[in-house]
Short mmCIF file of C-alpha atoms in Angstrom, two decimals:
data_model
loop_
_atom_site.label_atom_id
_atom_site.label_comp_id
_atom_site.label_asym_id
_atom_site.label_seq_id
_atom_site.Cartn_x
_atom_site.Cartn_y
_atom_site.Cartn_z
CA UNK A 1 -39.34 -23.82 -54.21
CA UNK A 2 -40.52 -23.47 -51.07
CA UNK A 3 -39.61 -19.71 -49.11
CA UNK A 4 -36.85 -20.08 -46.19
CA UNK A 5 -39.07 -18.62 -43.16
CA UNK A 6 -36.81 -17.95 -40.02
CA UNK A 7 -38.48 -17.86 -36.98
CA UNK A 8 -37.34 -14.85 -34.43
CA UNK A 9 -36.94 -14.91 -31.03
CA UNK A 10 -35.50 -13.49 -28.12
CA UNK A 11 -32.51 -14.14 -25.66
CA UNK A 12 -33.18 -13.64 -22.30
CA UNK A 13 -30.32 -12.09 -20.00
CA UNK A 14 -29.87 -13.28 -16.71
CA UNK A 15 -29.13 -10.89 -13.81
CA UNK A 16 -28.32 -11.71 -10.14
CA UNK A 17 -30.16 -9.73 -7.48
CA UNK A 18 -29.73 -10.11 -3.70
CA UNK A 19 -31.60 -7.98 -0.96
CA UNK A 20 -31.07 -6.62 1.95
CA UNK A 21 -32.45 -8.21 5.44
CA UNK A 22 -35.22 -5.56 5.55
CA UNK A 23 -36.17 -5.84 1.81
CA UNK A 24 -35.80 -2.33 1.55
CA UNK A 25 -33.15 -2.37 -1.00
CA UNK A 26 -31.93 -4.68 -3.60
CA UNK A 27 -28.66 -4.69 -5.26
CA UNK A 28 -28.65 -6.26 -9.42
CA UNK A 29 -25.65 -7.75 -10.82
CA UNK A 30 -25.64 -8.98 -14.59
CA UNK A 31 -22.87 -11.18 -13.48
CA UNK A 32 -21.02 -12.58 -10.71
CA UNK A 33 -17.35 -13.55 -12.80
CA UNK A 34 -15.35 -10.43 -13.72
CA UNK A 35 -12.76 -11.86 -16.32
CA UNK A 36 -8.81 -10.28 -16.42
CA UNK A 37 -7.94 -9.58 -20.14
CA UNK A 38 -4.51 -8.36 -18.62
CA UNK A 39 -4.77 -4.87 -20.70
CA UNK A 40 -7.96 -3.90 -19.05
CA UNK A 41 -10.42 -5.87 -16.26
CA UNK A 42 -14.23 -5.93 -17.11
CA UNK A 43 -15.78 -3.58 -15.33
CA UNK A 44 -18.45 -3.77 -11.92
CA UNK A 45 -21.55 -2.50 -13.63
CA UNK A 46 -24.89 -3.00 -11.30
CA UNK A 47 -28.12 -1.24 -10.17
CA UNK A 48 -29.38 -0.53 -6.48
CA UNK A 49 -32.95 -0.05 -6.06
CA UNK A 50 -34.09 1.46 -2.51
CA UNK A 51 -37.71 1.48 -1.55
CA UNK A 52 -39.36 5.11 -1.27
CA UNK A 53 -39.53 7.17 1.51
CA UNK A 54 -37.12 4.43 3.19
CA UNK A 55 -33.60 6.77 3.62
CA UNK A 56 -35.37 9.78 4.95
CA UNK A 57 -32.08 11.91 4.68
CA UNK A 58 -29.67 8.95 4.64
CA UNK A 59 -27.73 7.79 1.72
CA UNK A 60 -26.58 4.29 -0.13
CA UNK A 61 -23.04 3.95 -0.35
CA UNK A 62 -21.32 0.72 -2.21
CA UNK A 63 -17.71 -0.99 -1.90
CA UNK A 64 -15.27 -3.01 -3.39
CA UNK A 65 -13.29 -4.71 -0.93
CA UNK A 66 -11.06 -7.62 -1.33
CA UNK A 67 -9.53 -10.55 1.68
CA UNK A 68 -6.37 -11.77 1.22
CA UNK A 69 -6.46 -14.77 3.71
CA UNK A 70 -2.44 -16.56 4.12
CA UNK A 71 -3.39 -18.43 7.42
CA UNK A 72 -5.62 -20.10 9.36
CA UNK A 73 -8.24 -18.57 11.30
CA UNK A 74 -7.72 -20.83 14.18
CA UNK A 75 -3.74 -20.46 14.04
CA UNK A 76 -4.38 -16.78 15.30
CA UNK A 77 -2.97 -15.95 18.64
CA UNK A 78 -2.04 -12.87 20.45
CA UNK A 79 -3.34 -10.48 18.42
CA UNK A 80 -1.53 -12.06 15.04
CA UNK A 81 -3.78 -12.20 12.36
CA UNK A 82 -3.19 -14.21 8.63
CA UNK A 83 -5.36 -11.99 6.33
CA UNK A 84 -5.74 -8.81 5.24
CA UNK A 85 -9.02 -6.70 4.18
CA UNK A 86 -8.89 -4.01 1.91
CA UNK A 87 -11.03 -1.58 0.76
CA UNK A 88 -10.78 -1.40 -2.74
CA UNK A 89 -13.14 1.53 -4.12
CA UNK A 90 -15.56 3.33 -2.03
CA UNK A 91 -18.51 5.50 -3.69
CA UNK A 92 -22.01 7.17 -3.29
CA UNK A 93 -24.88 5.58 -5.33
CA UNK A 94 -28.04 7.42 -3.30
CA UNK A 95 -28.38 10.61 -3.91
CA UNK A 96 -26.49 10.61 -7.80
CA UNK A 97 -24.11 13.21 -7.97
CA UNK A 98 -24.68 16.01 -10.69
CA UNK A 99 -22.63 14.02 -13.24
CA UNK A 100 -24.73 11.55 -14.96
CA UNK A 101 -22.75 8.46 -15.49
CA UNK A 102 -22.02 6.51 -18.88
CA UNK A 103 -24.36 2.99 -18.15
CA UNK A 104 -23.40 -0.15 -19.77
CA UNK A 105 -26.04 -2.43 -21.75
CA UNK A 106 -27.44 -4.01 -18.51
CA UNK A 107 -27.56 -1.19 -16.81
CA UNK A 108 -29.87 0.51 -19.37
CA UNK A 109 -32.09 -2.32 -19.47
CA UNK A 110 -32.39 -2.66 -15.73
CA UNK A 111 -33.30 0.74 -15.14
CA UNK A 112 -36.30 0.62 -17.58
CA UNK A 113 -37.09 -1.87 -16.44
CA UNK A 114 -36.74 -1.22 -12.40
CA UNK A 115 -37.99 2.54 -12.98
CA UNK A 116 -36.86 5.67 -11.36
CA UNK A 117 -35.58 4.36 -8.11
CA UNK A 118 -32.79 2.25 -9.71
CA UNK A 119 -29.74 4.26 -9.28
CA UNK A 120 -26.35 2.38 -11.67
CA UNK A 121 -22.88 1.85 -9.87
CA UNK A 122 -20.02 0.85 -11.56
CA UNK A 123 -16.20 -0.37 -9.95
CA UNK A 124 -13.22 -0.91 -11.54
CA UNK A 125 -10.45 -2.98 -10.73
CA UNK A 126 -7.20 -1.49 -9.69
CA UNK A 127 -3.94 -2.75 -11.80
CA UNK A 128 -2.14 -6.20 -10.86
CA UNK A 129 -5.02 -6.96 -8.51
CA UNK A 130 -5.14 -10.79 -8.10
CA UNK A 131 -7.34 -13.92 -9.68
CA UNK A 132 -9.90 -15.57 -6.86
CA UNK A 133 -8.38 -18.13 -5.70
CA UNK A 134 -9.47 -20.47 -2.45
CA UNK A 135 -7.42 -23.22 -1.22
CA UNK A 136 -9.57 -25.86 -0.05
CA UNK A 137 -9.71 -26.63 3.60
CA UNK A 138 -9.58 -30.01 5.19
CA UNK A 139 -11.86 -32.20 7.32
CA UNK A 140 -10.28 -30.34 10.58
CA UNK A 141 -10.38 -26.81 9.32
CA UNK A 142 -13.08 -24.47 10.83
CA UNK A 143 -12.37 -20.96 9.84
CA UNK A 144 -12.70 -19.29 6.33
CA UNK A 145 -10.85 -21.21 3.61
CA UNK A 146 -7.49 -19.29 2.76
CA UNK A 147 -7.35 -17.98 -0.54
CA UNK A 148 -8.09 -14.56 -2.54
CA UNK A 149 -11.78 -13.06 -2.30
CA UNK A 150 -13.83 -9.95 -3.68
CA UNK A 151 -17.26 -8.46 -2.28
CA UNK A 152 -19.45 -5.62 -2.86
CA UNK A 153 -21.27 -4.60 -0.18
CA UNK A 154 -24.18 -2.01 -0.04
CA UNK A 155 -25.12 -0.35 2.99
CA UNK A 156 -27.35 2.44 4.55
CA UNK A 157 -26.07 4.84 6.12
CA UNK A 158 -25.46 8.69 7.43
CA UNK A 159 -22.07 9.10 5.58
CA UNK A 160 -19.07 6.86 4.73
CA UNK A 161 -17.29 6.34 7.35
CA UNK A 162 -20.31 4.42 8.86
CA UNK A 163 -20.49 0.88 8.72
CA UNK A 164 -24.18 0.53 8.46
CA UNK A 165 -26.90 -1.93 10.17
CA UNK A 166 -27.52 -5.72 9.08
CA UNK A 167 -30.63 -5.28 8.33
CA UNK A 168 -29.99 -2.16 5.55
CA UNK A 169 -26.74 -3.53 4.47
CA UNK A 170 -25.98 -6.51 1.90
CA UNK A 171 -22.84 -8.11 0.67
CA UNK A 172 -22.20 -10.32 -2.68
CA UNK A 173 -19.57 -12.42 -3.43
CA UNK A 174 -17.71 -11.77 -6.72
CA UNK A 175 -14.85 -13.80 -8.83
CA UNK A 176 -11.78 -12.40 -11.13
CA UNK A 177 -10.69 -14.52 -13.27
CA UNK A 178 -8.59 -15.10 -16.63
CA UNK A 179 -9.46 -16.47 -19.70
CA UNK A 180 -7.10 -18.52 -21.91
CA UNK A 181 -5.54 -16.54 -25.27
CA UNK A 182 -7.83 -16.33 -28.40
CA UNK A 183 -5.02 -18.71 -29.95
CA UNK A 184 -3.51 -21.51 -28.02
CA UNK A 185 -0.87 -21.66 -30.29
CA UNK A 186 1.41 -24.29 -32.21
CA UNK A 187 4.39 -24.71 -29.95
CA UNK A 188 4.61 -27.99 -28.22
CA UNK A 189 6.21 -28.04 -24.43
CA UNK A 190 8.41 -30.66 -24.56
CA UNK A 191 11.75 -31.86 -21.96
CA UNK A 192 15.00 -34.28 -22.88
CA UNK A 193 16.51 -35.29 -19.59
CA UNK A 194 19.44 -38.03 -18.75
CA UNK A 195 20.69 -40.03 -16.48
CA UNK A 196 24.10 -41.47 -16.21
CA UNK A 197 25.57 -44.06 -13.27
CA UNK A 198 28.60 -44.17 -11.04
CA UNK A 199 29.50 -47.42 -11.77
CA UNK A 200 28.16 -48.55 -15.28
CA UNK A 201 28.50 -46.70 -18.39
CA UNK A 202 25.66 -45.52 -20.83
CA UNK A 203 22.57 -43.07 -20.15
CA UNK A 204 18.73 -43.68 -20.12
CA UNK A 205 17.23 -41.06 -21.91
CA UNK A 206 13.93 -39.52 -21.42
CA UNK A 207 11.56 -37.60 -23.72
CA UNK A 208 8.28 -35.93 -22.85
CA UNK A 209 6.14 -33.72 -25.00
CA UNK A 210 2.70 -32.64 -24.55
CA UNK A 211 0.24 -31.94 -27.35
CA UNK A 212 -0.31 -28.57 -26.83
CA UNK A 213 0.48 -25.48 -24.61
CA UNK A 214 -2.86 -24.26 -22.81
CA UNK A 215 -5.50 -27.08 -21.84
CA UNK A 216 -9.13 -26.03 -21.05
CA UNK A 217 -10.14 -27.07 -17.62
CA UNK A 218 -12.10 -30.89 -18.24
CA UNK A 219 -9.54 -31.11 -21.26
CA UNK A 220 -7.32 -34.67 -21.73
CA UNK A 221 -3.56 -33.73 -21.09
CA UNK A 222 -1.80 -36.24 -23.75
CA UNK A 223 1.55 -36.78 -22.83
CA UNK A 224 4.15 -38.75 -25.67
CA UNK A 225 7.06 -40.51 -23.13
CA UNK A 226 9.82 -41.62 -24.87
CA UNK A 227 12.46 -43.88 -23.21
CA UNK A 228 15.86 -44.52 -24.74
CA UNK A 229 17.84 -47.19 -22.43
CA UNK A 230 21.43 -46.92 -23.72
CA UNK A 231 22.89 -48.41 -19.88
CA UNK A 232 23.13 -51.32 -18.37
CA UNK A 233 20.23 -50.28 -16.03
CA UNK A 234 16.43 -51.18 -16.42
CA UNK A 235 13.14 -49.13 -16.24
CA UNK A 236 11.28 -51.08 -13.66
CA UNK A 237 7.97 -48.48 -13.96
CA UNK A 238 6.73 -45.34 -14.92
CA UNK A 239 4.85 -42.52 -12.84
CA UNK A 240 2.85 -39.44 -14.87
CA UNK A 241 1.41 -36.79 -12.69
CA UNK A 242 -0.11 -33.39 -13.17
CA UNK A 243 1.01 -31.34 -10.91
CA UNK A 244 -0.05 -27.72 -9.35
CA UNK A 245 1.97 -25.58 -7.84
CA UNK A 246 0.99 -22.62 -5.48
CA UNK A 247 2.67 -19.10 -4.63
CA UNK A 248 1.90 -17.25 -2.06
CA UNK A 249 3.00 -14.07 -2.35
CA UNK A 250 2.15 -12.67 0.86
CA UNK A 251 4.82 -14.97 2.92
CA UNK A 252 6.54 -15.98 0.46
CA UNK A 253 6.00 -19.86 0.50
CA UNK A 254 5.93 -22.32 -2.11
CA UNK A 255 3.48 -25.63 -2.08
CA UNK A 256 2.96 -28.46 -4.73
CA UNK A 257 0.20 -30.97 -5.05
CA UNK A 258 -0.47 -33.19 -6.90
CA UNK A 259 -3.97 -33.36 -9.12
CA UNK A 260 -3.46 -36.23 -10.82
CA UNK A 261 -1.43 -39.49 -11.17
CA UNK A 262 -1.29 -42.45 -13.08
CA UNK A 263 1.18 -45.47 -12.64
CA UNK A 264 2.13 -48.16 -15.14
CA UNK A 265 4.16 -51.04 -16.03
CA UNK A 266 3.53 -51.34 -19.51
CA UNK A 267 6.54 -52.43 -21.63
CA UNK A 268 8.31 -52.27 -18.80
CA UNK A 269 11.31 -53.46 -17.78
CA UNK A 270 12.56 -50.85 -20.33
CA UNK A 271 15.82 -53.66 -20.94
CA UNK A 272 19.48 -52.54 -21.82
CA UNK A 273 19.39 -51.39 -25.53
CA UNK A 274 15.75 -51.15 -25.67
CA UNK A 275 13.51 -48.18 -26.63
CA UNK A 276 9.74 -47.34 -25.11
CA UNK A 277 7.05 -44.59 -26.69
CA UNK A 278 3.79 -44.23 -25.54
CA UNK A 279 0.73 -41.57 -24.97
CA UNK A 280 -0.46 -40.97 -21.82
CA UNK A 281 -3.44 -39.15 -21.21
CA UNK A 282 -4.36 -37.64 -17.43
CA UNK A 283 -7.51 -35.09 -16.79
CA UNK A 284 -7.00 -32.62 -13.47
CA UNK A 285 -10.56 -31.63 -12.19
CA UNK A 286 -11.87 -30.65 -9.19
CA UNK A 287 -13.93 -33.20 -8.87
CA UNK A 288 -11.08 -36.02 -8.31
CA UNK A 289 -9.83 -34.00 -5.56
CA UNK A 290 -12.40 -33.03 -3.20
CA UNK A 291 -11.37 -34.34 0.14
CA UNK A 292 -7.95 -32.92 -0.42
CA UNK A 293 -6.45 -30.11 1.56
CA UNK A 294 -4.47 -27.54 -0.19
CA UNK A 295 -6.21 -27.67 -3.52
CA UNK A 296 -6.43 -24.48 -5.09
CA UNK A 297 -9.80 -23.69 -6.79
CA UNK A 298 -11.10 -20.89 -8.33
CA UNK A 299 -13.29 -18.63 -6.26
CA UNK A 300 -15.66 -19.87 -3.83
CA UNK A 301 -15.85 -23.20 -2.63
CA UNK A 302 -19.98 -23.75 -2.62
CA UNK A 303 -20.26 -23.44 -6.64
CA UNK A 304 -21.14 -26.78 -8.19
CA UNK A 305 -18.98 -26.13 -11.00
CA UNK A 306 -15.86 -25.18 -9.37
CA UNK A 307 -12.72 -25.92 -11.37
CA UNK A 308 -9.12 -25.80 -10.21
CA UNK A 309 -7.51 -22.67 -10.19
CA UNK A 310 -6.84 -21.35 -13.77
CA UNK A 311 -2.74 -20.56 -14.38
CA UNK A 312 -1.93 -17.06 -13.43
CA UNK A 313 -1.50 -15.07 -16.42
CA UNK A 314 0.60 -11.48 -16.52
CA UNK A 315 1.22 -8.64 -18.93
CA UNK A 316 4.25 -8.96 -21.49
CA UNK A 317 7.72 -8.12 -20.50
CA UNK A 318 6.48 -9.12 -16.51
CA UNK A 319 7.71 -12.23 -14.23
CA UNK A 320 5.34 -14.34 -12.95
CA UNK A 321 6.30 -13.72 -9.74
CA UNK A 322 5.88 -10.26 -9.57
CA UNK A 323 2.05 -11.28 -9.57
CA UNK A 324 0.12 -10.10 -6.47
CA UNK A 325 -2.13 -12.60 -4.06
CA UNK A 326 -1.94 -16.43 -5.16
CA UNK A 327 0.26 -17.44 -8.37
CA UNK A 328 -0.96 -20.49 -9.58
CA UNK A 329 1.04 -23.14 -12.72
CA UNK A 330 1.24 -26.42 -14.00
CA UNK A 331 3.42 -28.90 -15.31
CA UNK A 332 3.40 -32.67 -16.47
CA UNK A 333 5.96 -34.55 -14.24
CA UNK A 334 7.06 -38.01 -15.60
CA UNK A 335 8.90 -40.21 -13.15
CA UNK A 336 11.17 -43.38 -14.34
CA UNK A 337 12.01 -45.94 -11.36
CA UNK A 338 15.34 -47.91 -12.09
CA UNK A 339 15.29 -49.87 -9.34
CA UNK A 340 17.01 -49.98 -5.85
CA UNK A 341 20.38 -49.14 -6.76
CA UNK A 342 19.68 -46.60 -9.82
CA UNK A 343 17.41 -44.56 -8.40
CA UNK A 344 14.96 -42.44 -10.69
CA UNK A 345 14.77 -39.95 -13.39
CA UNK A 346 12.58 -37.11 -13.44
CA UNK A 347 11.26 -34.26 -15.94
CA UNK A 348 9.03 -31.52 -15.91
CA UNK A 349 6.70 -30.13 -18.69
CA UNK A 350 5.12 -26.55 -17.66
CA UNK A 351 1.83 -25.93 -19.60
CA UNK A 352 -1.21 -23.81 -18.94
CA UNK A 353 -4.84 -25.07 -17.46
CA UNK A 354 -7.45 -21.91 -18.15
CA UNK A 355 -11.05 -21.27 -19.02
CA UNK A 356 -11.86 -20.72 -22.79
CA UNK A 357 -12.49 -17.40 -24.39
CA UNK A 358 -16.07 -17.06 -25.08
CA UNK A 359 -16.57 -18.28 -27.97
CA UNK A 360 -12.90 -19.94 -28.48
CA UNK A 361 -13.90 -23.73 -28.27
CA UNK A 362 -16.86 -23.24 -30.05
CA UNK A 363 -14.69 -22.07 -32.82
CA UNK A 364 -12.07 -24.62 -32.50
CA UNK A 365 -14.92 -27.33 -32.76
CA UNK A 366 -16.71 -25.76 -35.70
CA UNK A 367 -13.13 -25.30 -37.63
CA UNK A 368 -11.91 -29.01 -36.50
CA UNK A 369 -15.62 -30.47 -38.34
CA UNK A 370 -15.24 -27.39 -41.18
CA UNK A 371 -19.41 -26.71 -41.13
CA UNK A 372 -20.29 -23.70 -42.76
CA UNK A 373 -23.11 -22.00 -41.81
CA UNK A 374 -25.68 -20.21 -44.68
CA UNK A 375 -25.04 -16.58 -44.87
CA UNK A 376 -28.85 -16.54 -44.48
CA UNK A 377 -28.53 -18.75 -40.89
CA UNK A 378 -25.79 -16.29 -39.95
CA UNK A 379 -27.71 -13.06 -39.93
CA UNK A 380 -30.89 -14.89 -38.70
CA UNK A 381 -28.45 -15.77 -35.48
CA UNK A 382 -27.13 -11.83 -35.53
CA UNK A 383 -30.17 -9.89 -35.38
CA UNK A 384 -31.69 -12.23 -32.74
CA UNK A 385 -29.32 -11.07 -30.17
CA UNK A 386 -28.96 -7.68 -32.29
CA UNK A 387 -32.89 -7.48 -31.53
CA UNK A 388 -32.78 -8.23 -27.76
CA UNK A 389 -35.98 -6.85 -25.60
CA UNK A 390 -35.00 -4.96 -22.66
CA UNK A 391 -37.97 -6.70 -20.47
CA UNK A 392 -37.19 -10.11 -21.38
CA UNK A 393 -34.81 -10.36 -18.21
CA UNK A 394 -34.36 -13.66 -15.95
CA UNK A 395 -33.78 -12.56 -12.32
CA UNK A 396 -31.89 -14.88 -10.01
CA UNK A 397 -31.75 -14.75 -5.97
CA UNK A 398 -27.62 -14.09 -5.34
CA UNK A 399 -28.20 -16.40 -2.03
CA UNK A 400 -24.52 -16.17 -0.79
CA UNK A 401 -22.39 -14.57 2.05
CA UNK A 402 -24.79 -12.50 4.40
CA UNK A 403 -22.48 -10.34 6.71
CA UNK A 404 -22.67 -11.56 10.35
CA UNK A 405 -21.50 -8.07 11.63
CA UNK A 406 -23.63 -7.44 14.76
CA UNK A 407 -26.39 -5.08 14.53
CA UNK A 408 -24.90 -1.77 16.09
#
């Protein structure tokens, strides 16, 4: 017997820095996605680190300030704008206050790391803020994309009320977002629709149930049709599209698009007295629908991997649509064409399209091939992130959304 020798070593954690125009002071963020568990929002947890001898008497002050963008920029006449900014949270990071704050694990690291002049910030969401959300513009659209956005800016400056210069101030771009439930559940969505006609007796029934009730974004959505033709009428073809559908709160006005589509004539003509079942299987990305306008995506549009926006999720015991900013669903629609004369027949499924839990696939995978890891393999994997070294950090440029505010 030979001995089991595990070999340690160490995970490095990634943090986003971006500095100002002078390169006087640099603001570190150990992430740019802030993910709504609907009973509490991760928190805004960074570091600012300001050159000595550079404020001379001034101080660093940080926001949180959110856009809320319903129209387009070009659309605005006589004095009518289509967004609104708000200023979110507003503190002091330079000089700390006598209260020392409670730092998170990246925060700790980062200042021993950074040394004495890293000074922490942290932000909180308020309650019922919205998801980032951007609706993507089309090939004639010049101003900013409509949507939902967050930034934190830092700035420079003699007290709050003043807006700072370019070249001392910096602003990041920052994402909310939902995850997907721990358990997707076992209920299946599923809708039984009919059709009768004026002038001929018997229905054609239609069945449509999907395999599950959330989908992870790059999932297959499998959708069983079932046809029952009890008329005198005949299915000609059928039509399966995934469909998104848009709120905006702020004006109140309702859009659909669709995000995928597929169109068949398989075992069609559906004839009098004849039954059809099948599984259809449709994908919505982001990918497929690029060069549409009116998509909505989540966050920023110049992420590579940018998925369509996630469902909007809200607390028990709430409506949907008492959800601020941009409320965002799904549903399967199936479409059966019977002909000229009788018309069509139409159904909708409502399901879910969100990002997994950390962790959740990964643990539907590994329960779905039932591999069970060695109890030794298990704490080998524990104590190497357990056992993490506070230097072993990756820094990485946060190369997004300079503030064109004119130097005053």
């Amino acid at each position: 017997m030979f001995p089991l020798i595990l070999l340690a070593y160490v995970v490095a954690v990634k943090v986003f820095k971006k500095t100002t125009p002078n390169g006087k002071v640099t603001v570190y963020l150990g992430k740019r996605d802030f993910i709504d568990h609907l009973d509490h929002v991760d928190p805004i947890d960074g570091v600012v680190v300001v050159e000595n001898d550079y404020l001379q008497g001034r101080k660093v002050y940080a926001q949180v300030s959110t856009t809320y963008r319903f129209g387009r920029e070009e659309d605005e006449v006589m004095g009518v704008k289509f967004s609104k900014e708000m200023v979110l949270s507003k503190q002091q990071i330079v000089p700390q206050g006598n209260e020392k704050p409670e730092l998170t694990q990246v925060q700790e690291k980062l200042i021993r790391k950074l040394g004495n002049n890293a000074y922490p910030f942290t932000f909180n969401f308020p309650a019922n803020s919205p998801s980032s959300v951007t609706l993507q513009p089309g090939d004639d659209d010049t101003g900013k994309p409509l949507g939902v956005e967050y930034t934190i800016k830092t700035f420079v400056a003699e007290n709050s009320e003043d807006r700072g210069h370019k070249r001392s101030s910096v602003a990041l771009a920052i994402k909310k977002l939902q995850y997907a439930p721990p358990s997707r559940g076992r209920r299946l969505p599923s809708s039984l629709v009919s059709k009768g006609f004026t002038f001929s007796q018997g229905k054609i029934n239609l069945e449509v149930t999907l395999d599950r009730e959330i989908y992870y974004h790059g999932e297959k959505v499998a959708a069983t049709v079932t046809i029952s033709n009890n008329s005198r009428k005949s299915v000609r073809n059928i039509k399966c599209f995934i469909v998104q559908h848009c709120e905006v709160t702020m004006v109140n006005a309702q859009f659909s698009k669709h995000v995928a589509s597929l169109e068949t004539r398989e075992g069609c003509p559906v004839t009098p007295g004849a039954s059809f079942m099948k599984t259809f299987y449709l994908v919505p990305l982001a990918s497929s629908n690029k060069d549409r306008r009116g998509i909505a995506l989540d966050g920023h549009l110049k992420d590579d991997d940018v998925n369509l926006a996630s469902s909007t999720m809200v607390q028990e015991g709430k409506a949907p649509g008492e959800a601020m900013g941009i409320v965002i669903s799904y549903s399967l629609r199936v479409k059966l064409s019977c002909g000229t004369l009788g018309g069509e027949l139409q159904t909708d499924v409502p399901f879910k399209l969100m990002h997994p839990a950390p962790g959740a696939a990964e643990k539907e995978k590994s329960s779905a091939m039932k591999k069970s890891k060695s109890s030794e393999r298990s704490r080998y994997e524990n104590s190497c992130y357990a056992d993490d070294d506070e230097d072993n950090i990756v820094f990485e440029d946060f190369a997004r959304l300079r503030l064109n505010e004119p130097d005053e």
